[in-house]
PDB file of C-alpha atoms in Angstrom:
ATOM      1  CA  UNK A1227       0.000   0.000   0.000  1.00 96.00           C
ATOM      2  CA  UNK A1228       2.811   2.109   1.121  1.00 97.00           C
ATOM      3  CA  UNK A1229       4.548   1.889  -2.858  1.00 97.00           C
ATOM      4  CA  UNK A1230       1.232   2.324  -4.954  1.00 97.00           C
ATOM      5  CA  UNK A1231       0.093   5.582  -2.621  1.00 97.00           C
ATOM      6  CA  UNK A1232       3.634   6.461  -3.813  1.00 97.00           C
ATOM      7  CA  UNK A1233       3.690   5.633  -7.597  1.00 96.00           C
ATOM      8  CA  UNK A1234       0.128   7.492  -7.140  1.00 96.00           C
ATOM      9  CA  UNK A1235       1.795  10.389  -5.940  1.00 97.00           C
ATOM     10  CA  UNK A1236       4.305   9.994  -8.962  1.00 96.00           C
ATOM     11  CA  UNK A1237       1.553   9.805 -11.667  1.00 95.00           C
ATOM     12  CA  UNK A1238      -0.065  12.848 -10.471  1.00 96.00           C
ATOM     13  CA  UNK A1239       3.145  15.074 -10.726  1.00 97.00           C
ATOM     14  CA  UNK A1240       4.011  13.556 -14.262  1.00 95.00           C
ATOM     15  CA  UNK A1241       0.514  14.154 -15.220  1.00 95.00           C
ATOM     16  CA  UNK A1242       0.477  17.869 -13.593  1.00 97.00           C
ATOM     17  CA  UNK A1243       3.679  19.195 -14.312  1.00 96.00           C
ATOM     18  CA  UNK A1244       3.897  19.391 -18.226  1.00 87.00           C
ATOM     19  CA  UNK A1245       6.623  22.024 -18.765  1.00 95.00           C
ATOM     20  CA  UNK A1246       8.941  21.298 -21.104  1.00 95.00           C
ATOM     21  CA  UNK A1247      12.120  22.853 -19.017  1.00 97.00           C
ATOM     22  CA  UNK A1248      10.982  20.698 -16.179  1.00 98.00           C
ATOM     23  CA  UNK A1249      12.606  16.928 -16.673  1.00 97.00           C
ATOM     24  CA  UNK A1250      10.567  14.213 -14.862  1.00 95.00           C
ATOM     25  CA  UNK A1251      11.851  10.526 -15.490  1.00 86.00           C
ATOM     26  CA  UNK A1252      10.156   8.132 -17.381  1.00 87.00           C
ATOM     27  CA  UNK A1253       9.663   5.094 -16.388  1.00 90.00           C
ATOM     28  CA  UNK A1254       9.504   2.350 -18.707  1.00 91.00           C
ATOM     29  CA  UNK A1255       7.562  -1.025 -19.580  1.00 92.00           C
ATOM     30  CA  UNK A1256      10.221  -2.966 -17.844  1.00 95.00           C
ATOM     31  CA  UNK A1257      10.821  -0.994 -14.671  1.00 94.00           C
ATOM     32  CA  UNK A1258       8.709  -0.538 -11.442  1.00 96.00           C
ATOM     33  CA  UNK A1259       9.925   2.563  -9.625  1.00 95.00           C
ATOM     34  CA  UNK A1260       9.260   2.755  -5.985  1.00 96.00           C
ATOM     35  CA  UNK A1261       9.448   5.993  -5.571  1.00 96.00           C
ATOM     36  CA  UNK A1262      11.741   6.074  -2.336  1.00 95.00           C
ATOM     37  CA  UNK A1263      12.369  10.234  -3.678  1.00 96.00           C
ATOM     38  CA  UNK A1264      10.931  11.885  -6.686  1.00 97.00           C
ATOM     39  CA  UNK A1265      13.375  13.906  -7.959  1.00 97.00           C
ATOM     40  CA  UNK A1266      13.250  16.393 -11.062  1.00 98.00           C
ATOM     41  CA  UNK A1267      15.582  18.534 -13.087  1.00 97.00           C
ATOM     42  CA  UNK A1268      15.150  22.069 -13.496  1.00 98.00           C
ATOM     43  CA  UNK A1269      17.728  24.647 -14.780  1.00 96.00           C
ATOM     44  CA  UNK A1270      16.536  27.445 -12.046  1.00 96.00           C
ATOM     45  CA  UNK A1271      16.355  24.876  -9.093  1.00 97.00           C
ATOM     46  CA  UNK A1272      17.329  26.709  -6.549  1.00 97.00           C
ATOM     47  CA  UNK A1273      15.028  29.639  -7.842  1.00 98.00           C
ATOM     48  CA  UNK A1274      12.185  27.543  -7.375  1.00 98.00           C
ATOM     49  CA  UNK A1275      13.312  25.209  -4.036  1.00 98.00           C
ATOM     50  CA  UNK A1276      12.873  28.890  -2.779  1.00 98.00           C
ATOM     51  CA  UNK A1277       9.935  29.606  -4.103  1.00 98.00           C
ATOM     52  CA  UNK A1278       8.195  26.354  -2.700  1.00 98.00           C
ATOM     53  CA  UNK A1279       9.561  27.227   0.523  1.00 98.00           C
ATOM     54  CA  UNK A1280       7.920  30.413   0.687  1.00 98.00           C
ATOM     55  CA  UNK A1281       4.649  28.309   0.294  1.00 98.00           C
ATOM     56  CA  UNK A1282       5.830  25.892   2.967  1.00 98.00           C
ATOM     57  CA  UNK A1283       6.227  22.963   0.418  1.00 98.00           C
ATOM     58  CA  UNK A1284       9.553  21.411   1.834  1.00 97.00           C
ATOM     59  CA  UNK A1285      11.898  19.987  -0.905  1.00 98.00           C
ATOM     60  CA  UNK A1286      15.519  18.313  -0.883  1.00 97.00           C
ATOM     61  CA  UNK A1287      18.589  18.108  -3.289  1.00 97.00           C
ATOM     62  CA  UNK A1288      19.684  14.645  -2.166  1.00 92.00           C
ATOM     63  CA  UNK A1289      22.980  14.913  -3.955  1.00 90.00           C
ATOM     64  CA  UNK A1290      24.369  18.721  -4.864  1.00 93.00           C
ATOM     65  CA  UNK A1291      27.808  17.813  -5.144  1.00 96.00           C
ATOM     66  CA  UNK A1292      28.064  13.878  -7.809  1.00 96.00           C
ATOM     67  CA  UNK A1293      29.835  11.393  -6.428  1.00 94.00           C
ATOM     68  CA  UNK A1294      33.421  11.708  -8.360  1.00 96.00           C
ATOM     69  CA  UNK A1295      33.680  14.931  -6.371  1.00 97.00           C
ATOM     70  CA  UNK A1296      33.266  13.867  -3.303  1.00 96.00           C
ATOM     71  CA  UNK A1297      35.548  13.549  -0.866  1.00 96.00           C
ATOM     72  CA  UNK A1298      35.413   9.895  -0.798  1.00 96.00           C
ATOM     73  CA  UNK A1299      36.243   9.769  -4.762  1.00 96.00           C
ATOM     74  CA  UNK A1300      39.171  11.757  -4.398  1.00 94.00           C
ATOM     75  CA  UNK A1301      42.205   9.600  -4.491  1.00 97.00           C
ATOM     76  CA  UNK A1302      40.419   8.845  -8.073  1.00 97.00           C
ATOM     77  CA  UNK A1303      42.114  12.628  -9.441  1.00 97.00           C
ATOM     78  CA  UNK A1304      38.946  13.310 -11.364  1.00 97.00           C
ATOM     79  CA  UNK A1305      38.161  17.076 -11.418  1.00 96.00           C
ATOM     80  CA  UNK A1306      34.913  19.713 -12.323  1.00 96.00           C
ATOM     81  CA  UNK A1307      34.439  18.936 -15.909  1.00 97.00           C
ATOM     82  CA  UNK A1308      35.235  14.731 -16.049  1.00 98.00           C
ATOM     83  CA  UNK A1309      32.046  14.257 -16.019  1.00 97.00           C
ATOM     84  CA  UNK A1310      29.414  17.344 -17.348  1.00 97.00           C
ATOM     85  CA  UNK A1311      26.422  15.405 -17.326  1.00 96.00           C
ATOM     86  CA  UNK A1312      26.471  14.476 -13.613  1.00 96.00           C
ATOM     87  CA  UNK A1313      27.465  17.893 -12.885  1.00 97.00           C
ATOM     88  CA  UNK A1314      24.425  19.837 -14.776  1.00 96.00           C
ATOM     89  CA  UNK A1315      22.269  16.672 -12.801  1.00 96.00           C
ATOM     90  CA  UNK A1316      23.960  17.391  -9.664  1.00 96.00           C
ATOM     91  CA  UNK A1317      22.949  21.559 -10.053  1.00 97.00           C
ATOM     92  CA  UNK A1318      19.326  21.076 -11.185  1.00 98.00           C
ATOM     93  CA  UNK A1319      18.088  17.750  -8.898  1.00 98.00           C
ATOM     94  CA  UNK A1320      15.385  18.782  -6.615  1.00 98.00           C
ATOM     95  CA  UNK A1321      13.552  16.335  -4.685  1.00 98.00           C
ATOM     96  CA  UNK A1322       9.710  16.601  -4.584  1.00 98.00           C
ATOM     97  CA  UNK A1323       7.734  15.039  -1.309  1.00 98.00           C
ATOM     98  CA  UNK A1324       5.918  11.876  -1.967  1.00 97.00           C
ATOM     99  CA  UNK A1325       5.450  10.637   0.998  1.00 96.00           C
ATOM    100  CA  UNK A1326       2.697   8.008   0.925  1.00 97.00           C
ATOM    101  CA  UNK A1327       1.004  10.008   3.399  1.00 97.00           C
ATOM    102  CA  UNK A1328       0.664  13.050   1.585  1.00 97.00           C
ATOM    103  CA  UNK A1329      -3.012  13.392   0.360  1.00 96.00           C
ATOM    104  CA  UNK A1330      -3.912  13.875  -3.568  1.00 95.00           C
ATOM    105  CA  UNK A1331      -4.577  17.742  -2.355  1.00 97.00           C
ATOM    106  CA  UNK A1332      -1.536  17.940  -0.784  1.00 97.00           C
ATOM    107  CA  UNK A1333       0.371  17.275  -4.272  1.00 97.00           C
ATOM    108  CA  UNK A1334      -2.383  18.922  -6.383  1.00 97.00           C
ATOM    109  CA  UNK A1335      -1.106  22.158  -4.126  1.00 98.00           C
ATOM    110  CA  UNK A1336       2.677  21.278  -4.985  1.00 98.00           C
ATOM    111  CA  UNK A1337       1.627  20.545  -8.885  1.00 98.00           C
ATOM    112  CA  UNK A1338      -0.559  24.037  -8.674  1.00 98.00           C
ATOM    113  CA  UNK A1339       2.980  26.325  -7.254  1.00 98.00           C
ATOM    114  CA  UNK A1340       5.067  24.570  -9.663  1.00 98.00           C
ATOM    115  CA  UNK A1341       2.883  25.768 -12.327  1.00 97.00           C
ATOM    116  CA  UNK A1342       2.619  28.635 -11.083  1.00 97.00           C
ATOM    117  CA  UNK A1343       6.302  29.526 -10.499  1.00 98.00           C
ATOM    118  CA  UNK A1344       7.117  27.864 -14.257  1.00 97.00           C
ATOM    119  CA  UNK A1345       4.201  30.132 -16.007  1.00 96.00           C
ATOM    120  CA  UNK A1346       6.137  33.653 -13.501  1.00 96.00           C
ATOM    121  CA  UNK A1347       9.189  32.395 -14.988  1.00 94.00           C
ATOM    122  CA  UNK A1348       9.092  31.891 -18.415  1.00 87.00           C
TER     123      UNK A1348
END
């Protein structure tokens, strides 16, 4: 119960949020995503992770700094600009809530600011 109220949560923000500058993973035929954190990339992420705040939604950036910086990684020598992909991921992650007690309003409110922010934004 506690995974489908989840993967609920997760079909209502990929059907809500329909931005094109907002990346949402897909996931496929052959995966079944338990949606432990919902996490999204967006260009201006810390722009909006402030804006959210201001309307008490509560986000996270689970991992700002990607793991061949980190100070476990180092002995490796890799430096800013071995890997760009993880980097630009690494600057625009933001963690959503979907917690499988957060209600259908509750994320219809998060959806509705999102919008809201993207449409400010443009």
């Amino acid at each position: 119960k506690i995974i489908e109220k989840r993967r609920s949560n997760a079909r209502h923000y990929n059907n809500g949020i329909s931005d094109e500058r907002v990346f949402i993973p897909i996931e496929t035929d052959h995966e079944f995503n338990t949606y432990h954190t919902f996490v999204i990339q967006f260009e201006k992420r810390d722009l909006l992770q402030s804006y959210l705040k201001e309307n008490n939604i509560d986000t996270a950036i689970h991992y700002p700094i990607p793991i061949h910086l980190r100070p476990a990684a180092k002995y490796l020598g890799y430096e800013y600009g071995d890997f760009p992909i993880a980097e630009r991921q690494s600057e625009n992650i933001l963690t959503l809530p979907v917690n499988q007690s957060l209600s259908n309003k509750q994320i219809n409110i998060v959806i509705e600011k999102i919008n809201q922010f993207l449409k400010e934004n443009k």
